[in-house]
Amino acid sequence: MPESGGAVQLTPQVIAELQRRGKHAARRRRRIAVVGMSCRFPQAADPAAFWRLLASGGDAVTRGRHGDLAVDPETMAAAPWGAYVGGLDRFDAAFFRIAPVEAALLDPQQRLLLEVSWEALEDAGINPLGLTGIRAGVYAGISTSDYRELLDPAAHEGDGGLHLATGTSLATAVGRVAFTLGLQGPAMAVETACSSSLVAVHQAMAGLQSGEADVALAGGVNAILLGWATRAFEDAGMLAPDGRCKTFDAAADGYVRGEGCGMLVLKRLADAERDGDRILGVLVGSAVNQDGTSAGLTVPSGPAQERVIRDALERAGVPPADVDYLEAHGTGTELGDPIEVRAAAAAYGEGRDAAHPLLLGSVKTNVGHLESAAGVAGLLKVLLAMREGVIPKHLHFERPNPRLDWDALPVRVTNEATPWPENLDRPFRAGVSSFGFSGTNAHLIVEAWQQEQERRSSDRHRPPQADETPLAERPHRALPLSGTTPKALRAVAGRYRDWLAEADRDWEALSDAAFTAGVGRSHFDRRAAVVFRDAAELSEGLELVERGGGVAAAAGKAAFWFTDQGSGWAGTARELHESEPVFREVLDRCEAVFQEECDEPLAAAMFGKSDRTEWTPPALYALQSGLAALWESVGVRPDAVFGHGAGELAAAGAAGVFGLEAGMRFACRRAALLDSLSADAAGAGAAAALSALEEAAAQLEVTQPSIPLASGVTGRLPGPGEGWDAGYWVRQARSPVQIERAAETLAERGLHT
């Protein structure tokens, strides 16, 4: 070994540091971002309503289900108390392309999974119908199908029998989501009793970490339609007679059954940061284990619970004392509460000083025990609490359970709304527990996404350099609205008006909403749009649409027409260049090529500072390429394209025939050579210019267009053996255009816009 030259001596300390860095990098790669969420919980139809329930200290337990679903008549007698979701009998089957005969045999749990999964994707800014063919997985906890037992199989023979089988199967409850959305990642129904939904999240994390999926829907669902399970739990002394889940209290005497559905949208953290997603929280570690032999099949094991927490902490690389809050399983049973608190105190107590106890709470005191959806309910509560910086009040805690020596334990129950403990050195952190009566335990470590990280990665586009002109503010925005029927369109406008009325929305929030509505929503047949400059103008426009006024049109196929010289004028696109980052980025890329080829600023050719008319075609190529990219950035994509002259080059680029820079380079060379041909059409220079044009065209690497591209030379779509090779572009430069015939060709294919 040389004694100099910068070699690193592999001492034990260096090896340990390299190992530490390797573990840190591995943990970083395993981190999973939550980018969307939705829910249908008791008295909470969405996450906003769920937070209002939690923040107000609401208890969603009621005395029975009333009027919204035909259920077993014995259910009311067996279960006077419960936390129920309203509207389980209402389902827009046509929206999900499900026939009425099939919808009638569809378990309400399947209906909930479809609706809440759709809403979660929209919350993530992901078009639910834009994931077709993507490795997107679905992982959902689901344990029972009361609906199957309510139906009479003999009444549904033949095709009805198949609908009954698929409509009540646990496997197809998850498979139907994948089928409806066209997802091609794993689709798993997870059944581990009360821990099902948190185990489903654990499985989704594993699928993302292994590369089996690039996007994942994860959560769980539960519906209570029969009374037999309730009677069994009541006979076993597991249910609270007064309908109150009094977790950790001296009066704890059982839980209350509840129902609902919660779904999260997950991505690898690096992917979410790359894509500029809004990140609601980061899942940094999880673990699942089994009680093994305990005092009884349904009796929890303290050592197993402690071990699953320690395993999750180890995988997260998080010291126990750095976790602020535990969302406990917390069923409020005389046996279960002391076991869980002691296990949590043992696992989280290491290195924790008395001034910073582990805070404890359970969402079951608000919405009951959602069984196969319980874990995801607790996780949603944690994500919302981190966002708001407040841990909601844990209800029904008046006298601490005397079976526990609370003074000796490093824990404290959040019996009042509690500000999340601030720590400038790290993000908010929490653990979430979910334990199944089957003995399967799950634990998850979640942390808030650092605001500084959010600030750094929120700009999806290249930041301006020091010598660039800053972007001007866009003066108007357009909010696109759509629905499957005129009534649905009006309802969408009404929901946006409700959103406006909830709080003061600044221009940034309004702009974000308009952008997301364009790129993160599916666009249905009945459409309208509101152009606005402020919240008041947006509200007025929405009210007009809600009343059935405004411009509403049926969707149709549209083509983009890219034009040639004659469409350019001095100052073209200056305002777009000053205000639109997507447009500016395309022009900057074209500018670099233009400088190489033409030794002149592209801005001079576009904005009226040059008298070199031969540079108009490449300027038009850059302009129209920028316009196509700008439309695409707000969700507007053509069903076909066509063009003539330099515009046909831009049309081919928009269809993916060649890359932006390659097309710009050819546009520059084509323009110069065509100028030479025009100046010496019959002279000796013409042959040399034509030869140079053929050479330039031969350097284009072309592929087949991704959307229909009508030829400006023939007016047709290319047939077998025809393509967009060098020979075509040489002919295109000198042939008369057939733009009207091209338009007719596309109109014959149903493109009328």
JSON list of C-alpha atoms in Angstrom, two decimals, residues 589 621 653 656-664 700-701:
[
{"chain": "A", "resi": 589, "resn": "ARG", "atom": "CA", "xyz": [-33.69, 24.01, -24.67]},
{"chain": "A", "resi": 621, "resn": "TYR", "atom": "CA", "xyz": [-41.00, 25.12, -34.27]},
{"chain": "A", "resi": 653, "resn": "GLY", "atom": "CA", "xyz": [-42.14, 16.15, -32.20]},
{"chain": "A", "resi": 656, "resn": "GLY", "atom": "CA", "xyz": [-42.88, 11.52, -30.29]},
{"chain": "A", "resi": 657, "resn": "VAL", "atom": "CA", "xyz": [-41.34, 10.89, -33.74]},
{"chain": "A", "resi": 658, "resn": "PHE", "atom": "CA", "xyz": [-38.11, 12.57, -32.57]},
{"chain": "A", "resi": 659, "resn": "GLY", "atom": "CA", "xyz": [-36.84, 14.51, -29.60]},
{"chain": "A", "resi": 660, "resn": "LEU", "atom": "CA", "xyz": [-37.16, 18.25, -29.05]},
{"chain": "A", "resi": 661, "resn": "GLU", "atom": "CA", "xyz": [-33.49, 19.11, -29.65]},
{"chain": "A", "resi": 662, "resn": "ALA", "atom": "CA", "xyz": [-33.18, 16.84, -32.71]},
{"chain": "A", "resi": 663, "resn": "GLY", "atom": "CA", "xyz": [-36.22, 18.46, -34.29]},
{"chain": "A", "resi": 664, "resn": "MET", "atom": "CA", "xyz": [-34.91, 21.95, -33.51]},
{"chain": "A", "resi": 700, "resn": "LEU", "atom": "CA", "xyz": [-32.76, 12.39, -37.60]},
{"chain": "A", "resi": 701, "resn": "GLU", "atom": "CA", "xyz": [-33.44, 9.33, -35.46]}
]
